[in-house]
Amino acid sequence: MPSIAARIYDPRRADIYRELGIPTVASVRWTVSRIHQMLLHRELIPELAFGNGETLLVRSPLPPYLKGRRLSAFDVDGEIRVVEVTRAGRSFVPLRSTPAEPEDLVTFAVDATALGRLRGFLNKEWGT
């Protein structure tokens, strides 16, 4: 069975194709979304985007003041989820009880609209 995808130049037509079950690629929408993310969230540059950029994978080192906090404290249903940790050069999928350690590099799955919230978590203002 052949696979079909449509490249569209007018993102307003994406909903029509979606209703027909045809995945779309709208380079204009993706480009505008990426530029917007880079300008607003400079320190959180997505490593990978899914769909039309609605869901992102973002990697960030954890600030030292978060040492000992459970990584699951970052999880916000439907918005942010910790999906991977690189610690001392080794990668693993954390348990809900896994505590943060200094120099952890954490990968988050993030709804694009929640990048500001993630930035707030990673900034000192989240609490000490």
PDB file of C-alpha atoms in Angstrom:
ATOM      1  CA  MET A   1       0.000   0.000   0.000  1.00  0.00           C
ATOM      2  CA  PRO A   2       1.518   3.354  -0.997  1.00  0.00           C
ATOM      3  CA  SER A   3       2.177   6.102   1.546  1.00  0.00           C
ATOM      4  CA  ILE A   4       0.895   9.578   0.805  1.00  0.00           C
ATOM      5  CA  ALA A   5       1.982  12.931   2.177  1.00  0.00           C
ATOM      6  CA  ALA A   6       1.194  16.408   0.894  1.00  0.00           C
ATOM      7  CA  ARG A   7       3.566  19.345   0.832  1.00  0.00           C
ATOM      8  CA  ILE A   8       1.516  22.478   1.197  1.00  0.00           C
ATOM      9  CA  TYR A   9       2.454  26.116   0.805  1.00  0.00           C
ATOM     10  CA  ASP A  10      -0.677  27.488   2.450  1.00  0.00           C
ATOM     11  CA  PRO A  11      -0.841  26.185   6.041  1.00  0.00           C
ATOM     12  CA  ARG A  12      -4.523  27.098   6.222  1.00  0.00           C
ATOM     13  CA  ARG A  13      -5.202  24.083   4.019  1.00  0.00           C
ATOM     14  CA  ALA A  14      -3.542  21.645   6.453  1.00  0.00           C
ATOM     15  CA  ASP A  15      -6.834  21.019   8.295  1.00  0.00           C
ATOM     16  CA  ILE A  16      -8.513  19.900   5.063  1.00  0.00           C
ATOM     17  CA  TYR A  17      -5.786  17.363   4.373  1.00  0.00           C
ATOM     18  CA  ARG A  18      -5.764  16.235   8.027  1.00  0.00           C
ATOM     19  CA  GLU A  19      -9.524  15.554   7.850  1.00  0.00           C
ATOM     20  CA  LEU A  20      -8.858  13.375   4.806  1.00  0.00           C
ATOM     21  CA  GLY A  21      -6.164  11.465   6.707  1.00  0.00           C
ATOM     22  CA  ILE A  22      -3.299  12.859   4.620  1.00  0.00           C
ATOM     23  CA  PRO A  23      -0.238  13.987   6.603  1.00  0.00           C
ATOM     24  CA  THR A  24       1.102  17.380   5.550  1.00  0.00           C
ATOM     25  CA  VAL A  25       4.412  19.171   5.497  1.00  0.00           C
ATOM     26  CA  ALA A  26       4.131  22.955   5.604  1.00  0.00           C
ATOM     27  CA  SER A  27       7.646  24.325   5.575  1.00  0.00           C
ATOM     28  CA  VAL A  28       6.438  27.877   6.196  1.00  0.00           C
ATOM     29  CA  ARG A  29       4.590  26.955   9.406  1.00  0.00           C
ATOM     30  CA  TRP A  30       7.510  24.857  10.631  1.00  0.00           C
ATOM     31  CA  THR A  31      10.039  27.604   9.880  1.00  0.00           C
ATOM     32  CA  VAL A  32       7.974  30.298  11.587  1.00  0.00           C
ATOM     33  CA  SER A  33       7.464  28.024  14.599  1.00  0.00           C
ATOM     34  CA  ARG A  34      11.212  27.312  14.873  1.00  0.00           C
ATOM     35  CA  ILE A  35      12.143  30.999  14.617  1.00  0.00           C
ATOM     36  CA  HIS A  36       9.547  31.848  17.260  1.00  0.00           C
ATOM     37  CA  GLN A  37      10.904  29.158  19.598  1.00  0.00           C
ATOM     38  CA  MET A  38      14.495  30.296  19.090  1.00  0.00           C
ATOM     39  CA  LEU A  39      13.682  33.925  19.835  1.00  0.00           C
ATOM     40  CA  LEU A  40      11.559  33.274  22.928  1.00  0.00           C
ATOM     41  CA  HIS A  41      13.439  30.325  24.386  1.00  0.00           C
ATOM     42  CA  ARG A  42      17.074  30.772  23.361  1.00  0.00           C
ATOM     43  CA  GLU A  43      18.462  28.393  25.977  1.00  0.00           C
ATOM     44  CA  LEU A  44      15.928  25.664  25.104  1.00  0.00           C
ATOM     45  CA  ILE A  45      16.573  24.803  21.474  1.00  0.00           C
ATOM     46  CA  PRO A  46      14.589  21.712  20.425  1.00  0.00           C
ATOM     47  CA  GLU A  47      16.652  18.819  19.168  1.00  0.00           C
ATOM     48  CA  LEU A  48      13.711  17.186  17.408  1.00  0.00           C
ATOM     49  CA  ALA A  49      10.188  18.258  16.484  1.00  0.00           C
ATOM     50  CA  PHE A  50       7.194  16.056  15.686  1.00  0.00           C
ATOM     51  CA  GLY A  51       4.140  16.760  13.548  1.00  0.00           C
ATOM     52  CA  ASN A  52       4.179  20.409  12.571  1.00  0.00           C
ATOM     53  CA  GLY A  53       6.307  21.307  15.575  1.00  0.00           C
ATOM     54  CA  GLU A  54       3.623  20.850  18.225  1.00  0.00           C
ATOM     55  CA  THR A  55       5.702  18.354  20.246  1.00  0.00           C
ATOM     56  CA  LEU A  56       9.408  18.856  20.852  1.00  0.00           C
ATOM     57  CA  LEU A  57      12.345  17.011  22.373  1.00  0.00           C
ATOM     58  CA  VAL A  58      14.490  19.439  24.357  1.00  0.00           C
ATOM     59  CA  ARG A  59      17.757  18.659  26.205  1.00  0.00           C
ATOM     60  CA  SER A  60      19.017  20.783  29.028  1.00  0.00           C
ATOM     61  CA  PRO A  61      21.498  20.505  31.864  1.00  0.00           C
ATOM     62  CA  LEU A  62      19.839  20.765  35.256  1.00  0.00           C
ATOM     63  CA  PRO A  63      20.891  23.662  37.479  1.00  0.00           C
ATOM     64  CA  PRO A  64      22.767  22.603  40.657  1.00  0.00           C
ATOM     65  CA  TYR A  65      20.039  23.881  43.002  1.00  0.00           C
ATOM     66  CA  LEU A  66      17.713  21.112  41.744  1.00  0.00           C
ATOM     67  CA  LYS A  67      19.975  18.380  43.170  1.00  0.00           C
ATOM     68  CA  GLY A  68      17.960  15.747  44.994  1.00  0.00           C
ATOM     69  CA  ARG A  69      14.561  16.707  43.552  1.00  0.00           C
ATOM     70  CA  ARG A  70      12.678  13.905  41.852  1.00  0.00           C
ATOM     71  CA  LEU A  71      12.808  14.263  38.072  1.00  0.00           C
ATOM     72  CA  SER A  72       9.094  13.432  37.945  1.00  0.00           C
ATOM     73  CA  ALA A  73       8.484  16.825  39.623  1.00  0.00           C
ATOM     74  CA  PHE A  74       8.993  18.324  36.142  1.00  0.00           C
ATOM     75  CA  ASP A  75       6.157  16.283  34.631  1.00  0.00           C
ATOM     76  CA  VAL A  76       3.057  18.280  33.748  1.00  0.00           C
ATOM     77  CA  ASP A  77       0.342  16.130  32.170  1.00  0.00           C
ATOM     78  CA  GLY A  78      -0.099  16.959  28.506  1.00  0.00           C
ATOM     79  CA  GLU A  79       2.743  19.490  28.508  1.00  0.00           C
ATOM     80  CA  ILE A  80       6.100  18.290  29.861  1.00  0.00           C
ATOM     81  CA  ARG A  81       7.579  14.849  30.509  1.00  0.00           C
ATOM     82  CA  VAL A  82      11.132  13.790  31.419  1.00  0.00           C
ATOM     83  CA  VAL A  83      11.971  11.008  28.965  1.00  0.00           C
ATOM     84  CA  GLU A  84      15.735  10.512  29.322  1.00  0.00           C
ATOM     85  CA  VAL A  85      18.695  11.382  31.530  1.00  0.00           C
ATOM     86  CA  THR A  86      22.376  11.327  30.652  1.00  0.00           C
ATOM     87  CA  ARG A  87      24.429  10.987  33.819  1.00  0.00           C
ATOM     88  CA  ALA A  88      28.191  10.528  33.834  1.00  0.00           C
ATOM     89  CA  GLY A  89      28.095   9.738  30.112  1.00  0.00           C
ATOM     90  CA  ARG A  90      25.422   7.020  30.398  1.00  0.00           C
ATOM     91  CA  SER A  91      21.844   7.403  29.198  1.00  0.00           C
ATOM     92  CA  PHE A  92      18.771   5.916  30.885  1.00  0.00           C
ATOM     93  CA  VAL A  93      15.004   6.294  31.145  1.00  0.00           C
ATOM     94  CA  PRO A  94      14.365   7.546  34.674  1.00  0.00           C
ATOM     95  CA  LEU A  95      11.976   6.049  37.198  1.00  0.00           C
ATOM     96  CA  ARG A  96       9.416   8.359  38.799  1.00  0.00           C
ATOM     97  CA  SER A  97      11.556   8.265  41.951  1.00  0.00           C
ATOM     98  CA  THR A  98      14.881   9.105  40.241  1.00  0.00           C
ATOM     99  CA  PRO A  99      16.487  12.116  41.948  1.00  0.00           C
ATOM    100  CA  ALA A 100      18.311  14.839  40.029  1.00  0.00           C
ATOM    101  CA  GLU A 101      22.084  14.859  40.380  1.00  0.00           C
ATOM    102  CA  PRO A 102      24.591  17.599  39.562  1.00  0.00           C
ATOM    103  CA  GLU A 103      25.480  17.767  35.872  1.00  0.00           C
ATOM    104  CA  ASP A 104      22.501  15.655  34.734  1.00  0.00           C
ATOM    105  CA  LEU A 105      21.599  16.304  31.113  1.00  0.00           C
ATOM    106  CA  VAL A 106      17.850  15.786  30.834  1.00  0.00           C
ATOM    107  CA  THR A 107      15.690  15.255  27.753  1.00  0.00           C
ATOM    108  CA  PHE A 108      12.136  16.552  27.962  1.00  0.00           C
ATOM    109  CA  ALA A 109       9.201  15.858  25.655  1.00  0.00           C
ATOM    110  CA  VAL A 110       7.422  19.222  25.580  1.00  0.00           C
ATOM    111  CA  ASP A 111       4.286  20.658  24.050  1.00  0.00           C
ATOM    112  CA  ALA A 112       5.596  23.662  22.083  1.00  0.00           C
ATOM    113  CA  THR A 113       3.273  25.975  24.005  1.00  0.00           C
ATOM    114  CA  ALA A 114       4.877  24.873  27.301  1.00  0.00           C
ATOM    115  CA  LEU A 115       8.472  25.918  26.588  1.00  0.00           C
ATOM    116  CA  GLY A 116       8.035  28.988  28.807  1.00  0.00           C
ATOM    117  CA  ARG A 117       6.869  26.819  31.676  1.00  0.00           C
ATOM    118  CA  LEU A 118       9.861  24.501  31.262  1.00  0.00           C
ATOM    119  CA  ARG A 119      12.181  27.494  31.229  1.00  0.00           C
ATOM    120  CA  GLY A 120      10.583  28.640  34.492  1.00  0.00           C
ATOM    121  CA  PHE A 121      11.235  25.217  36.034  1.00  0.00           C
ATOM    122  CA  LEU A 122      14.878  25.399  35.053  1.00  0.00           C
ATOM    123  CA  ASN A 123      15.378  28.969  36.267  1.00  0.00           C
ATOM    124  CA  LYS A 124      16.166  29.829  39.866  1.00  0.00           C
ATOM    125  CA  GLU A 125      12.655  31.293  40.299  1.00  0.00           C
ATOM    126  CA  TRP A 126      11.160  27.748  40.574  1.00  0.00           C
ATOM    127  CA  GLY A 127      12.290  27.627  44.152  1.00  0.00           C
ATOM    128  CA  THR A 128      15.303  26.808  46.180  1.00  0.00           C
TER     129      THR A 128
END
